[in-house]
XYZ file of N, CA, C and O in Angstrom:
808
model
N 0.822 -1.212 0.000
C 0.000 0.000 0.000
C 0.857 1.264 0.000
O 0.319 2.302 -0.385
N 2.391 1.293 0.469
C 3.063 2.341 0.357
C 3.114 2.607 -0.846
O 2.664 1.972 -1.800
N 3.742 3.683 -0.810
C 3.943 4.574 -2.897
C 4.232 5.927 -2.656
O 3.556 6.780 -2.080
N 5.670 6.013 -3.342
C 5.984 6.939 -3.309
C 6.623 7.059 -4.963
O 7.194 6.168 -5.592
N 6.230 8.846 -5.528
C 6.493 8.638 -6.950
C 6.628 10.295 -6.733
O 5.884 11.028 -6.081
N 8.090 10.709 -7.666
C 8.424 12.078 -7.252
C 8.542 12.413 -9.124
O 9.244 11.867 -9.975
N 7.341 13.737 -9.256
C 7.650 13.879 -10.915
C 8.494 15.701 -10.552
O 8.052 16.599 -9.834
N 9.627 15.673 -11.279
C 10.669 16.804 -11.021
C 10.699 17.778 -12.504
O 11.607 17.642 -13.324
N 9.688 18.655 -12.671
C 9.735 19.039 -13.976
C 10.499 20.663 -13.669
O 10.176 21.701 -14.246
N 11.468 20.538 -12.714
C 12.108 21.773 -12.871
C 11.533 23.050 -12.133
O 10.538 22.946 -11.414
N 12.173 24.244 -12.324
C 11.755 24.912 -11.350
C 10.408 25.669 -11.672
O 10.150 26.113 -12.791
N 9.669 25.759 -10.699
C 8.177 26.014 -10.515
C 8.067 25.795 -8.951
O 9.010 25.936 -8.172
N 6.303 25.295 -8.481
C 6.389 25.526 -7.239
C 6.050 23.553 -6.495
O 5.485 22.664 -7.132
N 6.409 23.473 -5.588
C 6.345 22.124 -5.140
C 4.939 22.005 -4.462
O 4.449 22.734 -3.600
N 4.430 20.932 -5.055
C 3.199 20.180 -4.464
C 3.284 18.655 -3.730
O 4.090 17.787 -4.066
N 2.453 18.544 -2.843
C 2.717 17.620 -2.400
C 1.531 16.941 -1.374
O 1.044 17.245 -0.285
N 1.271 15.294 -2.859
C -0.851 14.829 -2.358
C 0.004 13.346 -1.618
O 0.983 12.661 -1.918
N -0.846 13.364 -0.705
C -0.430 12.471 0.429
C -1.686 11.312 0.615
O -2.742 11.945 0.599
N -1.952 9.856 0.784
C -3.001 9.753 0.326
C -2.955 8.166 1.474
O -1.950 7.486 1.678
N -4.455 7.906 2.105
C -3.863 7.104 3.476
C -3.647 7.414 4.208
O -2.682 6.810 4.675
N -4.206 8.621 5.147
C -3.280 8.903 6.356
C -3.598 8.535 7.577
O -3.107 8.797 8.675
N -4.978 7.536 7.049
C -5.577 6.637 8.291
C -5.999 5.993 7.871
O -6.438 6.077 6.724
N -6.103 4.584 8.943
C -7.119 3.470 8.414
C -6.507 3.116 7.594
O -5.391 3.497 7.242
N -7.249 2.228 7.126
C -7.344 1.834 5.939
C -7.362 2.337 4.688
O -7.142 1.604 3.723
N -7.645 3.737 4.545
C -7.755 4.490 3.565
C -7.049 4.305 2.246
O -7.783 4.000 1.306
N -5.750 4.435 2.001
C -4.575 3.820 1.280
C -5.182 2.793 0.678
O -5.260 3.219 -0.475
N -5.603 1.864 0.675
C -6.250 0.749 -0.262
C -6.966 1.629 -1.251
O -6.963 1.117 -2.370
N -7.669 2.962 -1.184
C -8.859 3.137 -1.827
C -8.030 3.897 -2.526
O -8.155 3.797 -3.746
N -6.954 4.869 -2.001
C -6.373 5.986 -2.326
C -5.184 6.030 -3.426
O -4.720 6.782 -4.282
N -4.973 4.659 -2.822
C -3.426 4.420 -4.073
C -4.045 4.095 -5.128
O -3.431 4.856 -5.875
N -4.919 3.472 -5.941
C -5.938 3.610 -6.924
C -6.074 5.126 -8.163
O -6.397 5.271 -9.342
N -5.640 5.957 -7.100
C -6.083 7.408 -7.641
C -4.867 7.823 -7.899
O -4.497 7.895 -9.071
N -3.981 8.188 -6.796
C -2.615 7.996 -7.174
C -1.597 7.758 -7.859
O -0.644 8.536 -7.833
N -1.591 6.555 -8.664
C -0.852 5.945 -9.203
C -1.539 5.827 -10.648
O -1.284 4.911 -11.431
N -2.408 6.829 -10.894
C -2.954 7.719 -12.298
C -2.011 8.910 -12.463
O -1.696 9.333 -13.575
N -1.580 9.423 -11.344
C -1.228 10.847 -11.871
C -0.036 10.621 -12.735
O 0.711 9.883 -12.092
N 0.508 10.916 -13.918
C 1.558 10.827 -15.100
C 2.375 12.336 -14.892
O 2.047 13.346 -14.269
N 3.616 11.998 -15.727
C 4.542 12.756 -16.264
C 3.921 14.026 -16.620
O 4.038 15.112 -16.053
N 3.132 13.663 -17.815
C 2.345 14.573 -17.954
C 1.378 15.788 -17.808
O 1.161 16.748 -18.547
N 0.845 15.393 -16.533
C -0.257 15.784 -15.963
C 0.451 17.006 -14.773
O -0.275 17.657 -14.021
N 1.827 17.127 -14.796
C 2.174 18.069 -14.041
C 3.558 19.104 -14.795
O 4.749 18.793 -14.815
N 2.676 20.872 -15.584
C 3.626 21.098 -16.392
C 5.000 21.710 -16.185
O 5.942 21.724 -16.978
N 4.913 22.304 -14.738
C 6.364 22.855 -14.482
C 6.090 22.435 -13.131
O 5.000 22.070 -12.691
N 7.922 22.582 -12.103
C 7.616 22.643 -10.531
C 7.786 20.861 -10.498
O 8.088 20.029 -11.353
N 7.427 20.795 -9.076
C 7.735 19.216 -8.678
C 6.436 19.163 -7.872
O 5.828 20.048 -7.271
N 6.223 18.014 -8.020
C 4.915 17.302 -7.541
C 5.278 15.902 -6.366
O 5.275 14.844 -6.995
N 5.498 15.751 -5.246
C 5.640 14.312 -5.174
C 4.208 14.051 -4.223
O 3.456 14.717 -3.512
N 4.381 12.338 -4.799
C 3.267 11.695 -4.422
C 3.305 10.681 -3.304
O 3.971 9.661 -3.486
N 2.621 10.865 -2.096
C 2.954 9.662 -1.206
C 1.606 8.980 -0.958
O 0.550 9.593 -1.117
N 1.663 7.560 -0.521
C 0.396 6.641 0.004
C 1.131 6.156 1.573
O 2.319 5.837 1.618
N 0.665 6.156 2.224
C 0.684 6.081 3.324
C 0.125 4.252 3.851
O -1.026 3.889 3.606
N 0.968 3.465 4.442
C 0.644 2.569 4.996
C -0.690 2.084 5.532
O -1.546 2.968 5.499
N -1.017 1.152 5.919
C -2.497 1.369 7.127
C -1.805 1.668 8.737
O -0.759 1.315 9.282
N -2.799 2.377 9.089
C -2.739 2.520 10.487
C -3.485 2.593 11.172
O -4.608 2.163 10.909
N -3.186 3.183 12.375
C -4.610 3.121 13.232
C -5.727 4.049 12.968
O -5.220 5.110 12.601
N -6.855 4.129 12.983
C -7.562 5.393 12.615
C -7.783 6.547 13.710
O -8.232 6.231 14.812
N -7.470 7.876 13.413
C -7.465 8.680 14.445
C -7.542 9.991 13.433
O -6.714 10.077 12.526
N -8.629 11.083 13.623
C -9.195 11.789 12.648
C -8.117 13.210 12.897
O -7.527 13.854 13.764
N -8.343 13.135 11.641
C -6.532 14.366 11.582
C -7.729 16.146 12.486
O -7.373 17.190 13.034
N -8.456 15.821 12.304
C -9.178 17.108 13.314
C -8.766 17.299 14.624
O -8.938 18.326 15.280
N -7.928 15.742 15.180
C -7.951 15.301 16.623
C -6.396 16.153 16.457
O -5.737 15.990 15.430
N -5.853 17.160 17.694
C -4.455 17.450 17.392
C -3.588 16.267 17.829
O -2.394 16.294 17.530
N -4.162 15.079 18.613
C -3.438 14.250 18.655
C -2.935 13.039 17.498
O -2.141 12.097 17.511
N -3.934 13.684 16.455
C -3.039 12.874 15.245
C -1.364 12.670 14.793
O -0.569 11.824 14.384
N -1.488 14.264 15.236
C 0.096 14.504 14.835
C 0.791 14.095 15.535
O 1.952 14.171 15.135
N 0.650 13.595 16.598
C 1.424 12.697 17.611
C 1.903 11.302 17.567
O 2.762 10.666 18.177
N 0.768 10.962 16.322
C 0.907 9.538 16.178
C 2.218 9.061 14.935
O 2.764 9.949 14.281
N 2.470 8.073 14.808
C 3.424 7.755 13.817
C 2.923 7.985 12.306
O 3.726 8.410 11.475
N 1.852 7.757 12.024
C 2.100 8.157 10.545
C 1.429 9.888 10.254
O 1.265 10.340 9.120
N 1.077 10.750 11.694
C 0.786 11.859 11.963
C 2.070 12.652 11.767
O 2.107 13.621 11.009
N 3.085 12.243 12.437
C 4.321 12.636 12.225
C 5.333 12.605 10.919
O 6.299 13.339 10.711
N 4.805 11.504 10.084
C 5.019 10.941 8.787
C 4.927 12.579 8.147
O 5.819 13.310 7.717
N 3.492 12.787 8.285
C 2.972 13.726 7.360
C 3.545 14.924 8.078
O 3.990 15.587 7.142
N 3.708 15.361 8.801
C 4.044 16.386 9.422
C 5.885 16.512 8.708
O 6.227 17.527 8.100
N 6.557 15.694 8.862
C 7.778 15.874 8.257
C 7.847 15.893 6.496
O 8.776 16.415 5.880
N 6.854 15.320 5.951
C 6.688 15.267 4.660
C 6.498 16.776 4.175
O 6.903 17.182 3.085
N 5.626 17.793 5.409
C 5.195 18.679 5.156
C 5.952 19.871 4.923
O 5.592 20.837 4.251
N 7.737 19.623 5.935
C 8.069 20.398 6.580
C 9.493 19.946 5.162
O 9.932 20.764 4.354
N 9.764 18.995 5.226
C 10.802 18.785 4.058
C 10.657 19.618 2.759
O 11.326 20.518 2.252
N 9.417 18.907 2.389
C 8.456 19.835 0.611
C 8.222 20.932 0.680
O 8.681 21.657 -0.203
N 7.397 21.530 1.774
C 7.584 22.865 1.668
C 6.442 23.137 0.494
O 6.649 24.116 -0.222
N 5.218 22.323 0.234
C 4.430 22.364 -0.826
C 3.555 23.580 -0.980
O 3.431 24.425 -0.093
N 3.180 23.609 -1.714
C 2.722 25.360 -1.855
C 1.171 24.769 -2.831
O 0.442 25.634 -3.318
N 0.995 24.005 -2.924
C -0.294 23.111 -3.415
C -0.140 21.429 -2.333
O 0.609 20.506 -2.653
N -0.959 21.428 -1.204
C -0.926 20.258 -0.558
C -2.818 19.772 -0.406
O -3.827 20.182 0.168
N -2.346 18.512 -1.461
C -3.197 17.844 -1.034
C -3.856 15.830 -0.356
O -3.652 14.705 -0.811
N -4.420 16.202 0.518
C -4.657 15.048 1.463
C -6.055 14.409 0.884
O -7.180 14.907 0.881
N -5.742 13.533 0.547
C -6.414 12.120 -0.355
C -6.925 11.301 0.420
O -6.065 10.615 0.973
N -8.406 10.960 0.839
C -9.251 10.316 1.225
C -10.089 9.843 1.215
O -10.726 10.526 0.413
N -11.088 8.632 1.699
C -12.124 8.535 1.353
C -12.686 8.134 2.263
O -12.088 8.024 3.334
N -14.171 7.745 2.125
C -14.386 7.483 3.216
C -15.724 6.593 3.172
O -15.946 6.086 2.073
N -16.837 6.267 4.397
C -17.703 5.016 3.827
C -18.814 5.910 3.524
O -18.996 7.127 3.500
N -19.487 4.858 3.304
C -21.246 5.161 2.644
C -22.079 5.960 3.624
O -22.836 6.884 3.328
N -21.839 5.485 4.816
C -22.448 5.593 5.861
C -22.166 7.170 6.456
O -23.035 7.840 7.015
N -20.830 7.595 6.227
C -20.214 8.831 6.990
C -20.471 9.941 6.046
O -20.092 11.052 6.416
N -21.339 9.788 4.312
C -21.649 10.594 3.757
C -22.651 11.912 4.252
O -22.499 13.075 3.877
N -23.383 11.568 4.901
C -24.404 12.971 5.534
C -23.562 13.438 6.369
O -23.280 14.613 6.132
N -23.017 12.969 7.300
C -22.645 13.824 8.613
C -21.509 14.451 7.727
O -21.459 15.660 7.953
N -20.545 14.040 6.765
C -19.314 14.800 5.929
C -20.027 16.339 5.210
O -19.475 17.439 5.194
N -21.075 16.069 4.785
C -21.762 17.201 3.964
C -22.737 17.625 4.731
O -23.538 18.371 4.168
N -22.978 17.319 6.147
C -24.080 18.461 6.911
C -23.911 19.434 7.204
O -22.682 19.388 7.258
N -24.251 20.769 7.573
C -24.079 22.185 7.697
C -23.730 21.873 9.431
O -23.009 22.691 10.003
N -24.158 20.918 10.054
C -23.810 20.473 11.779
C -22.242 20.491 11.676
O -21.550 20.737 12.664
N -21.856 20.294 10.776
C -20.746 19.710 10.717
C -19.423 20.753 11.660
O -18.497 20.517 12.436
N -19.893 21.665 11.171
C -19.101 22.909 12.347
C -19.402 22.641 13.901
O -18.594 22.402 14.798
N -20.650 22.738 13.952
C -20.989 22.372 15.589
C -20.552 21.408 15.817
O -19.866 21.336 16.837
N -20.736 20.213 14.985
C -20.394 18.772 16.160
C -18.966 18.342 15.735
O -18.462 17.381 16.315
N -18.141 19.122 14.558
C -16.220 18.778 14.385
C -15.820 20.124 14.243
O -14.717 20.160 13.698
N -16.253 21.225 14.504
C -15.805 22.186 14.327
C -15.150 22.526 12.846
O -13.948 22.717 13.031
N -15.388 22.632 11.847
C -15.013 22.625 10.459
C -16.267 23.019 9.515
O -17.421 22.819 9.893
N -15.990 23.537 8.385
C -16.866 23.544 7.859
C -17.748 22.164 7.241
O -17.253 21.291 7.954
N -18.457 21.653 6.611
C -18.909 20.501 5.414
C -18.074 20.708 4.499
O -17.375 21.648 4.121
N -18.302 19.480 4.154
C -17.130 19.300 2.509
C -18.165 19.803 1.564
O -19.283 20.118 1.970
N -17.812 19.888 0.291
C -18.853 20.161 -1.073
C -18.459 18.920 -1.707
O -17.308 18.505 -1.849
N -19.801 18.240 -2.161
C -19.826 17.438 -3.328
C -19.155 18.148 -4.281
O -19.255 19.372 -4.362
N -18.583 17.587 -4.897
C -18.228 18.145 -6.997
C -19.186 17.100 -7.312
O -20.246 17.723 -7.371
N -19.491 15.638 -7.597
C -19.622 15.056 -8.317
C -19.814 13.561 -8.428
O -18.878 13.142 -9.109
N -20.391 12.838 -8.163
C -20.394 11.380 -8.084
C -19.727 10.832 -6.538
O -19.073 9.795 -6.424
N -20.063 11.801 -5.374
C -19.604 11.491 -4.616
C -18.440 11.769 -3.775
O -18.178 11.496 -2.604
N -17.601 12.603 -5.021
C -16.861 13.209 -4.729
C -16.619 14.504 -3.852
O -17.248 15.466 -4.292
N -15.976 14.731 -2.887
C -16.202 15.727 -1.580
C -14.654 16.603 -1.128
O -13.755 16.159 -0.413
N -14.713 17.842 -1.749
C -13.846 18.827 -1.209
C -13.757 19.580 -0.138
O -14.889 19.814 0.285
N -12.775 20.161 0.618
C -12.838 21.305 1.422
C -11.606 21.319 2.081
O -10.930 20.302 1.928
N -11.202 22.093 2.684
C -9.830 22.115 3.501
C -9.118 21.172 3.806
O -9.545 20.020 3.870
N -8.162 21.438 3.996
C -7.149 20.225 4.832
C -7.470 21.048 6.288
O -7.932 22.187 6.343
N -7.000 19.925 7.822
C -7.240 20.468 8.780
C -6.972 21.682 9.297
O -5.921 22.206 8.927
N -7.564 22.183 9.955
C -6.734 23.755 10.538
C -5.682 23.726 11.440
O -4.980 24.694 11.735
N -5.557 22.273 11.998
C -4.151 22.177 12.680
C -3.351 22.300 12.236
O -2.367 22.543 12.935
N -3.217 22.236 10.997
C -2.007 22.083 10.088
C -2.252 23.446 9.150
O -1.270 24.169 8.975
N -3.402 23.786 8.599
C -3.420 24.815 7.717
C -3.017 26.085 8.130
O -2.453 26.809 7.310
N -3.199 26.441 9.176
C -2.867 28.005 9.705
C -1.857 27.266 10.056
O -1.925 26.767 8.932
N -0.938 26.685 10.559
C 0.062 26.459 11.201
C 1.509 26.623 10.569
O 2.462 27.258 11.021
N 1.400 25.734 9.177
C 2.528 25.280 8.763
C 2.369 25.451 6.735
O 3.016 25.031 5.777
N 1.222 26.240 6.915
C 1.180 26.925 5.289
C 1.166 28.453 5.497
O 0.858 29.056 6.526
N 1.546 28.936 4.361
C 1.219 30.395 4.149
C -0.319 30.886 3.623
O -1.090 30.002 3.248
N -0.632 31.900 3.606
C -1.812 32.365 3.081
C -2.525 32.136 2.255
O -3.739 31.948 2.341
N -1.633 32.118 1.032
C -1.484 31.861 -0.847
C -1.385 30.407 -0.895
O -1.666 29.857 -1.960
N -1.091 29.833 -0.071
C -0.833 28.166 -0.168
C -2.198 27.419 -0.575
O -3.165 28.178 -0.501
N -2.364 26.714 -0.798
C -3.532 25.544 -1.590
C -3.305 24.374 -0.483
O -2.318 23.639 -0.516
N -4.442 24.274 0.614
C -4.366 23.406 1.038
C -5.834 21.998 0.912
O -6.681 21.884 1.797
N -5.815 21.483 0.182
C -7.005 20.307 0.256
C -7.145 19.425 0.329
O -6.442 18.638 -0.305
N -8.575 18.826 1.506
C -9.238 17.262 1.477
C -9.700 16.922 0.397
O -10.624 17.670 0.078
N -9.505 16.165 -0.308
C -10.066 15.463 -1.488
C -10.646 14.136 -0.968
O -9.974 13.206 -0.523
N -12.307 14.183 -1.112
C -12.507 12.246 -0.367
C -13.038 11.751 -1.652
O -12.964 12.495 -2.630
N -13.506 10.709 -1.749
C -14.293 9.761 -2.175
C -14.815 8.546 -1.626
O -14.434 8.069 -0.557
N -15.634 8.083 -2.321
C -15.995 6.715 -1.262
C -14.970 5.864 -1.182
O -14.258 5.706 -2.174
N -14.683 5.076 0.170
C -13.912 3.871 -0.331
C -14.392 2.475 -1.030
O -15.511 1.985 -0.880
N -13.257 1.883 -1.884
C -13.887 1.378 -2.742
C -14.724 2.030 -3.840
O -15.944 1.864 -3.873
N -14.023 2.832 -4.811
C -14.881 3.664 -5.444
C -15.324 2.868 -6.536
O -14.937 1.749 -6.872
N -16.384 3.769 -7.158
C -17.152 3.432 -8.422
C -16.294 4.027 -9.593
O -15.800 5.128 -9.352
N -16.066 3.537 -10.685
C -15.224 3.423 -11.614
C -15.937 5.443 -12.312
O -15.409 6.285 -13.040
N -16.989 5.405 -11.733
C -17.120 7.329 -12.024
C -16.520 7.687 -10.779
O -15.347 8.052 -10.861
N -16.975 7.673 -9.790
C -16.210 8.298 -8.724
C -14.812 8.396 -8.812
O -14.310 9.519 -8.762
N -13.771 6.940 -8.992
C -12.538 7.320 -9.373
C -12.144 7.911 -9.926
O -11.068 8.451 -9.669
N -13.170 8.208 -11.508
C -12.443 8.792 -12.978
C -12.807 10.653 -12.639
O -12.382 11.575 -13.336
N -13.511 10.768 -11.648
C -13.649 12.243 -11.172
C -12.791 12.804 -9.815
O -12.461 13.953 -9.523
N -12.611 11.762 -9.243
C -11.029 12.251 -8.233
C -10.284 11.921 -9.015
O -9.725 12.951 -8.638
N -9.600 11.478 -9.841
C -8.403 11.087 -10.617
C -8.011 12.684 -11.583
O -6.915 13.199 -11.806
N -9.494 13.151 -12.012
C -9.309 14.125 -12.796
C -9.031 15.737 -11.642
O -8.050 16.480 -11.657
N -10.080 15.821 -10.898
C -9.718 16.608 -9.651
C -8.184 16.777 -9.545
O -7.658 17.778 -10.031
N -7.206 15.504 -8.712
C -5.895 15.745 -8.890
C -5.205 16.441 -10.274
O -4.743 17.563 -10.484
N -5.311 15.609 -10.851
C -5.122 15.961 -12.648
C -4.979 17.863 -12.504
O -4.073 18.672 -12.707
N -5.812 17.912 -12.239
C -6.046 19.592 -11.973
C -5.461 19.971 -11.220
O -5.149 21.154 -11.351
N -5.025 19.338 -10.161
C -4.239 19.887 -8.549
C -2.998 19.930 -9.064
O -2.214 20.791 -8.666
N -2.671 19.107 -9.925
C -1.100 18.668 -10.409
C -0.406 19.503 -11.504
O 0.818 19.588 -11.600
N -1.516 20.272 -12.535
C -1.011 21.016 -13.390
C -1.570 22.675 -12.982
O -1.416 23.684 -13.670
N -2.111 22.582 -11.920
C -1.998 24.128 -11.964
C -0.729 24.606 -10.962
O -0.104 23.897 -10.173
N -0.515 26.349 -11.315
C 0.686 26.512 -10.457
C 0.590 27.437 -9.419
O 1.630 27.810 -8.876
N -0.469 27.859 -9.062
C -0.934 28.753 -7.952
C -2.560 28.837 -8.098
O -3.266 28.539 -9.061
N -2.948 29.406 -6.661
C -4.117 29.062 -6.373
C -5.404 30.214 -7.423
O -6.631 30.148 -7.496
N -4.563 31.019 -7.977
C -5.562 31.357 -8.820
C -5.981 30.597 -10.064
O -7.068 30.592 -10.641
N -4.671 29.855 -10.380
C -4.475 28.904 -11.562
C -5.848 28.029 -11.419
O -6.706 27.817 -12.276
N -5.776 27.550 -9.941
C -6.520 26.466 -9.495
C -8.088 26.880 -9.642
O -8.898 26.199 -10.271
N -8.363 27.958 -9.045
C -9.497 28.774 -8.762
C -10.038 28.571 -10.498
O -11.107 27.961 -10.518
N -9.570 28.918 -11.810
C -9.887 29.327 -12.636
C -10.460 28.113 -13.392
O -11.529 28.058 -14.000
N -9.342 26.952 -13.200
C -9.764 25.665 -13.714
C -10.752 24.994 -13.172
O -11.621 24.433 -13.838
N -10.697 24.998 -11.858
C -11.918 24.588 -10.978
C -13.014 25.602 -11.564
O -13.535 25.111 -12.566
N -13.405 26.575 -11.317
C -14.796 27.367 -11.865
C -15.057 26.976 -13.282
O -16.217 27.091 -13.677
N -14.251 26.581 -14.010
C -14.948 26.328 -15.466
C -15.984 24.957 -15.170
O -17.146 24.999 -15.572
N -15.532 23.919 -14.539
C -16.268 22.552 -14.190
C -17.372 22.800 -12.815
O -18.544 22.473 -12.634
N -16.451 23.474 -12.050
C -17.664 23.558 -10.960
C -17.567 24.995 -10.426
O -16.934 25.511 -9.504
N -18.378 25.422 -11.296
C -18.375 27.353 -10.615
C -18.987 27.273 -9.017
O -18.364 27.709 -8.049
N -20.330 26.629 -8.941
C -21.243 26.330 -7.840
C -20.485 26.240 -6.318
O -20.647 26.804 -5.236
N -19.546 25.187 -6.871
C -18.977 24.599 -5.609
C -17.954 25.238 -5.455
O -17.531 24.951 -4.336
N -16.808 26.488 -6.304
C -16.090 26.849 -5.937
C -16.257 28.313 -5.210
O -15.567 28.909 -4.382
N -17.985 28.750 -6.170
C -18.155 29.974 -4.584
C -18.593 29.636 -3.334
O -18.596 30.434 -2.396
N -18.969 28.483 -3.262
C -19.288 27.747 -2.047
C -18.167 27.129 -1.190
O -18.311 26.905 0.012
N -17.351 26.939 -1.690
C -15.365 26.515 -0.902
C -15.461 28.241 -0.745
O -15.840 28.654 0.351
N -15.251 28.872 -1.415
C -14.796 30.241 -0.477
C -15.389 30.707 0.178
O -14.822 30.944 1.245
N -16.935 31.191 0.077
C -17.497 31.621 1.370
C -17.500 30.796 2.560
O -17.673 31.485 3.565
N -17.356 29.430 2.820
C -16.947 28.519 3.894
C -15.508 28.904 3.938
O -15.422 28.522 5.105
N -14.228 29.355 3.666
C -13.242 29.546 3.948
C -13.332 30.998 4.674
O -12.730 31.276 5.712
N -14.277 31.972 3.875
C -13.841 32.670 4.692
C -14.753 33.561 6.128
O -14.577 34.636 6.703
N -15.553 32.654 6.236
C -16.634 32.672 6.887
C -16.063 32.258 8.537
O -16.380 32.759 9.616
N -14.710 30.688 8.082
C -14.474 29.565 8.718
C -12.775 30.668 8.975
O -12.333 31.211 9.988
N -12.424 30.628 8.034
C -10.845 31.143 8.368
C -10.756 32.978 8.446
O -9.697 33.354 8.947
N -11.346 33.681 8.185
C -11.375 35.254 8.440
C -10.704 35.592 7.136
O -10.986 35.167 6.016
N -9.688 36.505 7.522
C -8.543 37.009 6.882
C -7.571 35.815 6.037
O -6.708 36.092 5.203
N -7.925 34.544 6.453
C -6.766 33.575 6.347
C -7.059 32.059 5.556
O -6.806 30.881 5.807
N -7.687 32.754 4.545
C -8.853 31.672 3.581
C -7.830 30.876 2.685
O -6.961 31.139 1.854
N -8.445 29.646 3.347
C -7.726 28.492 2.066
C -8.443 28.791 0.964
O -9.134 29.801 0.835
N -8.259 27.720 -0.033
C -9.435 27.850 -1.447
C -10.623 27.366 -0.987
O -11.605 27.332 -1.729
């Protein structure tokens, strides 16, 4: 389930999608992963990690980062220096409402994810980590899907990354994203900045 794949197209800005960082997840995640090509990323370095199984412990908890593959990511974070980071997940059938309820602030403190598409569910990476150890301008995102995806669900996170991988700043991102999903990308920002103030992810 590990995987690690580093594409080096020179200087530009470093990204870096991490995928597994609990559970079981990594089974569903390296799937998606191990799509992204040469290609698909045009300047800058991209590397790609899958993450082992481990124990499950929800990266919202600050004691994630305490844990061993919490720390994994935390040094992955601090090495790359990624300026586009995104965290690759999925998750079950069952955890779909409570992921996309508007409760979702009250009872995890966070905003809801947004559907894009077949299941597919965006929104921040944690705030333990996002205000912490990114800059302002930085691109930080959860990307889920179901685990065990449906051969659409995959082929629409596969393309999602695809997009994460060839743009080179977050307006890049902003622009490509609004052509496919305008809806959901004024809906990621007013939850960013509703959720973060002054200090809005995408």
């Amino acid at each position: 389930m590990a995987y690690l794949k580093i594409i080096d197209k020179g200087n530009g800005i470093n990204r870096l999608f991490i995928g597994g960082v609990h559970g079981k997840e990594g089974l569903s995640t390296i799937k998606a992963l191990q799509e992204i090509r040469e290609d698909d990323v045009g300047e800058g370095k991209l590397t790609i990690h899958n993450c082992d199984e481990s124990p499950y412990l929800s990266t919202l908890n600050p004691l994630y980062y305490q844990s061993e593959v919490g720390k994994e990511v935390l040094y992955l974070i601090n090495y790359y220096h990624p300026q586009i980071y995104v965290e690759a997940h999925c998750y079950k059938q069952e955890n779909y409402s409570k992921l996309i309820s508007p409760g979702r602030r009250t009872e995890e403190g966070v905003p809801p994810l947004i559907e894009l598409e077949k299941g597919v569910l965006i929104g921040s990476a944690s705030p333990n980590i996002r205000t912490t150890l990114f800059n302002r301008d930085d691109v930080c995102i959860t990307l889920e899907m179901p685990c065990n995806p449906s051969n659409d669900s995959l082929d629409v996170y596969v393309e999602v990354l695809r997009i994460l991988a060839a743009s080179s700043n977050r307006d890049d991102l902003e622009k490509r994203m609004k052509e496919i999903y305008p809806s959901q990308v004024e809906t990621a920002r007013r939850y960013a900045l509703e959720f973060f103030g002054d200090y809005p992810p995408f």
